[in-house]
PDB file of C-alpha atoms in Angstrom:
ATOM      1  CA  MET A  26      -0.010  -0.122   0.211  1.00 55.00           C
ATOM      2  CA  ASN A  27       1.276   3.184  -0.653  1.00 58.00           C
ATOM      3  CA  ILE A  28       1.027   6.186   1.750  1.00 57.00           C
ATOM      4  CA  SER A  29       0.592   9.007  -1.079  1.00 58.00           C
ATOM      5  CA  SER A  30      -2.799   6.918  -2.048  1.00 56.00           C
ATOM      6  CA  PHE A  31      -4.023   7.290   1.260  1.00 52.00           C
ATOM      7  CA  THR A  32      -3.267  11.212   1.727  1.00 56.00           C
ATOM      8  CA  SER A  33      -4.503  12.261  -1.799  1.00 60.00           C
ATOM      9  CA  ASP A  34      -7.971   9.797  -1.065  1.00 57.00           C
ATOM     10  CA  GLU A  35     -10.505  12.511   0.167  1.00 60.00           C
ATOM     11  CA  LYS A  36     -13.072  10.606   1.817  1.00 61.00           C
ATOM     12  CA  ALA A  37     -10.496   9.229   4.817  1.00 53.00           C
ATOM     13  CA  PHE A  38     -10.448  13.501   6.243  1.00 54.00           C
ATOM     14  CA  LEU A  39     -13.099  15.268   8.001  1.00 55.00           C
ATOM     15  CA  GLU A  40     -13.367  18.874   6.785  1.00 59.00           C
ATOM     16  CA  PRO A  41     -12.630  21.485   9.922  1.00 60.00           C
ATOM     17  CA  ASN A  42     -15.555  23.164   8.409  1.00 62.00           C
ATOM     18  CA  ASN A  43     -18.009  20.198   9.460  1.00 68.00           C
ATOM     19  CA  ASP A  44     -16.580  20.114  12.279  1.00 76.00           C
ATOM     20  CA  ILE A  45     -16.595  23.915  13.009  1.00 82.00           C
ATOM     21  CA  ILE A  46     -21.173  23.621  12.193  1.00 83.00           C
ATOM     22  CA  VAL A  47     -22.333  20.659  14.489  1.00 84.00           C
ATOM     23  CA  THR A  48     -20.227  22.311  17.418  1.00 87.00           C
ATOM     24  CA  ALA A  49     -21.806  25.350  17.351  1.00 89.00           C
ATOM     25  CA  LEU A  50     -25.346  23.738  16.361  1.00 91.00           C
ATOM     26  CA  VAL A  51     -24.644  21.862  19.556  1.00 93.00           C
ATOM     27  CA  VAL A  52     -23.678  24.477  22.167  1.00 94.00           C
ATOM     28  CA  ILE A  53     -26.697  27.058  20.429  1.00 96.00           C
ATOM     29  CA  GLY A  54     -29.306  23.831  21.486  1.00 95.00           C
ATOM     30  CA  PHE A  55     -27.812  23.556  24.668  1.00 96.00           C
ATOM     31  CA  VAL A  56     -28.030  27.467  25.403  1.00 96.00           C
ATOM     32  CA  VAL A  57     -31.278  27.628  24.217  1.00 97.00           C
ATOM     33  CA  PHE A  58     -32.232  24.348  26.312  1.00 96.00           C
ATOM     34  CA  ALA A  59     -30.692  26.127  29.661  1.00 96.00           C
ATOM     35  CA  MET A  60     -33.043  29.586  28.313  1.00 97.00           C
ATOM     36  CA  ILE A  61     -35.811  27.233  28.460  1.00 97.00           C
ATOM     37  CA  LEU A  62     -35.171  25.828  31.371  1.00 96.00           C
ATOM     38  CA  SER A  63     -34.802  28.849  33.112  1.00 96.00           C
ATOM     39  CA  LYS A  64     -37.654  30.811  32.207  1.00 96.00           C
ATOM     40  CA  THR A  65     -39.733  27.498  33.250  1.00 95.00           C
ATOM     41  CA  PHE A  66     -38.051  28.082  36.662  1.00 95.00           C
ATOM     42  CA  ILE A  67     -38.536  31.431  36.977  1.00 93.00           C
ATOM     43  CA  ALA A  68     -41.861  31.145  35.912  1.00 93.00           C
ATOM     44  CA  PHE A  69     -42.532  28.370  38.515  1.00 93.00           C
ATOM     45  CA  ASN A  70     -40.960  30.529  41.266  1.00 90.00           C
ATOM     46  CA  ASP A  71     -43.389  33.429  40.292  1.00 85.00           C
ATOM     47  CA  ASN A  72     -46.284  31.485  40.420  1.00 88.00           C
ATOM     48  CA  SER A  73     -45.978  30.104  43.727  1.00 89.00           C
ATOM     49  CA  GLN A  74     -44.797  32.941  45.226  1.00 85.00           C
ATOM     50  CA  ALA A  75     -48.456  34.530  43.578  1.00 83.00           C
ATOM     51  CA  LEU A  76     -50.253  31.640  45.251  1.00 88.00           C
ATOM     52  CA  GLU A  77     -48.069  31.820  48.675  1.00 88.00           C
ATOM     53  CA  ASN A  78     -49.222  35.418  48.512  1.00 85.00           C
ATOM     54  CA  TYR A  79     -52.580  34.891  47.942  1.00 89.00           C
ATOM     55  CA  GLU A  80     -53.175  32.106  50.677  1.00 90.00           C
ATOM     56  CA  HIS A  81     -51.522  35.027  53.132  1.00 88.00           C
ATOM     57  CA  ALA A  82     -54.202  37.355  51.571  1.00 89.00           C
ATOM     58  CA  ALA A  83     -57.526  34.753  51.871  1.00 91.00           C
ATOM     59  CA  MET A  84     -56.221  34.344  55.713  1.00 91.00           C
ATOM     60  CA  ILE A  85     -55.959  37.719  56.656  1.00 88.00           C
ATOM     61  CA  ALA A  86     -59.445  38.548  55.123  1.00 90.00           C
ATOM     62  CA  LYS A  87     -60.690  34.965  57.194  1.00 91.00           C
ATOM     63  CA  ASP A  88     -59.307  36.448  60.349  1.00 87.00           C
ATOM     64  CA  ILE A  89     -61.024  40.147  59.608  1.00 86.00           C
ATOM     65  CA  ALA A  90     -64.119  38.567  59.175  1.00 87.00           C
ATOM     66  CA  SER A  91     -64.180  37.655  62.481  1.00 86.00           C
ATOM     67  CA  TYR A  92     -62.274  40.306  64.338  1.00 85.00           C
ATOM     68  CA  PRO A  93     -64.199  41.412  67.282  1.00 85.00           C
ATOM     69  CA  SER A  94     -63.960  45.150  66.800  1.00 83.00           C
ATOM     70  CA  LEU A  95     -65.892  44.580  63.990  1.00 84.00           C
ATOM     71  CA  GLN A  96     -68.062  42.404  64.667  1.00 85.00           C
ATOM     72  CA  GLY A  97     -72.412  43.106  64.576  1.00 82.00           C
ATOM     73  CA  SER A  98     -74.769  42.120  67.251  1.00 81.00           C
ATOM     74  CA  ARG A  99     -73.986  38.008  66.209  1.00 83.00           C
ATOM     75  CA  PRO A 100     -70.544  37.138  65.385  1.00 81.00           C
ATOM     76  CA  GLU A 101     -71.389  36.158  62.117  1.00 85.00           C
ATOM     77  CA  LEU A 102     -72.225  39.423  61.156  1.00 87.00           C
ATOM     78  CA  ILE A 103     -69.271  42.762  60.073  1.00 89.00           C
ATOM     79  CA  SER A 104     -71.329  45.988  61.714  1.00 87.00           C
ATOM     80  CA  ALA A 105     -71.379  48.840  59.368  1.00 87.00           C
ATOM     81  CA  GLU A 106     -70.498  51.364  61.937  1.00 88.00           C
ATOM     82  CA  ALA A 107     -67.436  49.539  63.061  1.00 86.00           C
ATOM     83  CA  LEU A 108     -66.470  49.482  59.219  1.00 86.00           C
ATOM     84  CA  ASP A 109     -67.348  53.541  59.820  1.00 85.00           C
ATOM     85  CA  ARG A 110     -65.268  54.191  62.402  1.00 85.00           C
ATOM     86  CA  ILE A 111     -61.896  52.540  61.134  1.00 84.00           C
ATOM     87  CA  ALA A 112     -62.376  53.800  57.940  1.00 82.00           C
ATOM     88  CA  SER A 113     -62.583  57.058  58.930  1.00 81.00           C
ATOM     89  CA  PRO A 114     -59.588  59.179  58.868  1.00 75.00           C
ATOM     90  CA  VAL A 115     -59.544  59.989  62.974  1.00 75.00           C
ATOM     91  CA  ALA A 116     -59.351  56.338  63.415  1.00 70.00           C
ATOM     92  CA  ASP A 117     -55.642  55.990  63.615  1.00 75.00           C
ATOM     93  CA  GLU A 118     -54.824  54.532  66.117  1.00 77.00           C
ATOM     94  CA  GLU A 119     -57.881  51.979  65.734  1.00 76.00           C
ATOM     95  CA  ARG A 120     -56.458  51.426  62.131  1.00 76.00           C
ATOM     96  CA  TYR A 121     -52.916  51.020  63.693  1.00 76.00           C
ATOM     97  CA  LEU A 122     -54.070  48.203  65.547  1.00 77.00           C
ATOM     98  CA  LEU A 123     -56.071  46.584  62.992  1.00 76.00           C
ATOM     99  CA  PHE A 124     -52.860  46.237  60.787  1.00 77.00           C
ATOM    100  CA  HIS A 125     -50.463  45.533  63.051  1.00 77.00           C
ATOM    101  CA  HIS A 126     -52.532  42.792  64.731  1.00 76.00           C
ATOM    102  CA  PHE A 127     -52.795  40.793  61.420  1.00 73.00           C
ATOM    103  CA  SER A 128     -49.662  41.104  60.032  1.00 70.00           C
ATOM    104  CA  ALA A 129     -47.040  43.990  61.002  1.00 64.00           C
ATOM    105  CA  ASN A 130     -44.329  43.698  57.972  1.00 72.00           C
ATOM    106  CA  MET A 131     -46.362  43.432  54.872  1.00 76.00           C
ATOM    107  CA  ASP A 132     -48.529  46.362  52.499  1.00 80.00           C
ATOM    108  CA  PHE A 133     -51.996  45.924  52.731  1.00 83.00           C
ATOM    109  CA  TYR A 134     -54.988  46.946  52.390  1.00 85.00           C
ATOM    110  CA  VAL A 135     -58.978  46.115  53.019  1.00 88.00           C
ATOM    111  CA  GLU A 136     -62.176  46.780  50.983  1.00 90.00           C
ATOM    112  CA  ALA A 137     -65.270  45.873  52.517  1.00 91.00           C
ATOM    113  CA  GLY A 138     -68.276  46.542  50.576  1.00 90.00           C
ATOM    114  CA  THR A 139     -72.238  45.329  49.972  1.00 90.00           C
ATOM    115  CA  ASP A 140     -72.905  43.428  46.967  1.00 89.00           C
ATOM    116  CA  ASP A 141     -75.201  45.829  45.536  1.00 87.00           C
ATOM    117  CA  GLY A 142     -72.908  48.702  45.698  1.00 84.00           C
ATOM    118  CA  ASN A 143     -74.385  51.269  48.340  1.00 87.00           C
ATOM    119  CA  TYR A 144     -72.171  51.117  50.509  1.00 88.00           C
ATOM    120  CA  LYS A 145     -67.785  50.471  50.201  1.00 91.00           C
ATOM    121  CA  TRP A 146     -65.025  51.586  52.895  1.00 90.00           C
ATOM    122  CA  ILE A 147     -61.458  51.302  52.084  1.00 88.00           C
ATOM    123  CA  ILE A 148     -59.293  50.285  55.505  1.00 85.00           C
ATOM    124  CA  GLU A 149     -55.653  51.549  54.517  1.00 83.00           C
ATOM    125  CA  GLN A 150     -52.858  51.873  56.771  1.00 76.00           C
ATOM    126  CA  GLY A 151     -51.040  55.455  55.728  1.00 64.00           C
ATOM    127  CA  THR A 152     -50.626  56.332  52.409  1.00 59.00           C
ATOM    128  CA  VAL A 153     -50.175  53.068  50.109  1.00 57.00           C
ATOM    129  CA  SER A 154     -48.912  53.292  46.587  1.00 60.00           C
ATOM    130  CA  GLN A 155     -49.808  50.697  44.167  1.00 60.00           C
ATOM    131  CA  GLN A 156     -47.554  52.580  41.681  1.00 65.00           C
ATOM    132  CA  GLY A 157     -45.272  49.835  40.039  1.00 64.00           C
ATOM    133  CA  ARG A 158     -46.382  47.018  42.635  1.00 72.00           C
ATOM    134  CA  ASP A 159     -48.064  44.257  41.738  1.00 78.00           C
ATOM    135  CA  VAL A 160     -51.548  43.427  43.710  1.00 84.00           C
ATOM    136  CA  ILE A 161     -52.552  39.976  44.954  1.00 86.00           C
ATOM    137  CA  ALA A 162     -56.147  40.010  46.141  1.00 89.00           C
ATOM    138  CA  ALA A 163     -58.589  37.657  48.327  1.00 92.00           C
ATOM    139  CA  SER A 164     -61.653  37.933  49.088  1.00 92.00           C
ATOM    140  CA  LEU A 165     -64.224  36.494  51.090  1.00 92.00           C
ATOM    141  CA  PRO A 166     -68.532  36.962  51.089  1.00 93.00           C
ATOM    142  CA  VAL A 167     -69.656  38.120  54.201  1.00 92.00           C
ATOM    143  CA  VAL A 168     -72.996  39.733  56.117  1.00 91.00           C
ATOM    144  CA  ILE A 169     -72.656  43.270  56.527  1.00 90.00           C
ATOM    145  CA  GLU A 170     -75.195  44.353  59.143  1.00 89.00           C
ATOM    146  CA  LEU A 171     -76.814  48.346  58.256  1.00 87.00           C
ATOM    147  CA  GLY A 172     -77.698  49.769  61.807  1.00 78.00           C
ATOM    148  CA  SER A 173     -79.874  46.983  63.488  1.00 66.00           C
ATOM    149  CA  ASN A 174     -79.834  43.118  62.725  1.00 61.00           C
ATOM    150  CA  ALA A 175     -83.260  43.489  61.045  1.00 70.00           C
ATOM    151  CA  ARG A 176     -81.156  45.032  58.005  1.00 84.00           C
ATOM    152  CA  CYS A 177     -78.657  42.732  57.075  1.00 87.00           C
ATOM    153  CA  VAL A 178     -77.155  42.653  53.385  1.00 90.00           C
ATOM    154  CA  PRO A 179     -74.549  40.646  51.679  1.00 91.00           C
ATOM    155  CA  GLY A 180     -71.463  41.589  51.119  1.00 92.00           C
ATOM    156  CA  THR A 181     -67.725  41.432  50.365  1.00 93.00           C
ATOM    157  CA  ILE A 182     -63.898  41.756  52.226  1.00 93.00           C
ATOM    158  CA  THR A 183     -61.221  41.855  49.662  1.00 92.00           C
ATOM    159  CA  VAL A 184     -57.786  42.104  51.270  1.00 91.00           C
ATOM    160  CA  LYS A 185     -54.890  43.424  48.804  1.00 89.00           C
ATOM    161  CA  ILE A 186     -51.020  42.769  49.645  1.00 86.00           C
ATOM    162  CA  MET A 187     -49.057  45.124  47.109  1.00 82.00           C
ATOM    163  CA  GLN A 188     -44.971  43.686  46.649  1.00 75.00           C
ATOM    164  CA  ASN A 189     -42.669  44.965  44.174  1.00 62.00           C
ATOM    165  CA  LYS A 190     -43.281  44.359  40.708  1.00 56.00           C
ATOM    166  CA  TRP A 191     -42.555  40.750  40.281  1.00 49.00           C
ATOM    167  CA  LYS A 192     -39.861  40.309  36.943  1.00 46.00           C
TER     168      LYS A 192
END
């Protein structure tokens, strides 16, 4: 066998350009796979954090619905007079106690209202800004006592927790 015939036969050699293209395709494929995997993890993390905050908001709403200072003539009723008192601007100390009783380290506010829309109360601590923040809300159906227990209407308590914008 002659060595010159072996080196002149181009079937035995691989061209360097083919190796570079295949390697580039493998690297691009791996980068795309890693990016998709990363985005999936980030989305899962955001969704689990939002679910956790929703559960916390629902727990706060349930606790506020049974808060003794808001109860009407019966424990299952919420007094409109108590909502008026706490939502008024002069009830700073009572509002402070309400917010610190449930969660002193979270920015949230409470909306209460009748289902027919005739009455609405917003109970917030200081100035709560929603600018550039995500809001997680949980609502709970309640019965609101308007004046006397003879006049009760269905309503809703909504707790809205504000978080810094998720990316």
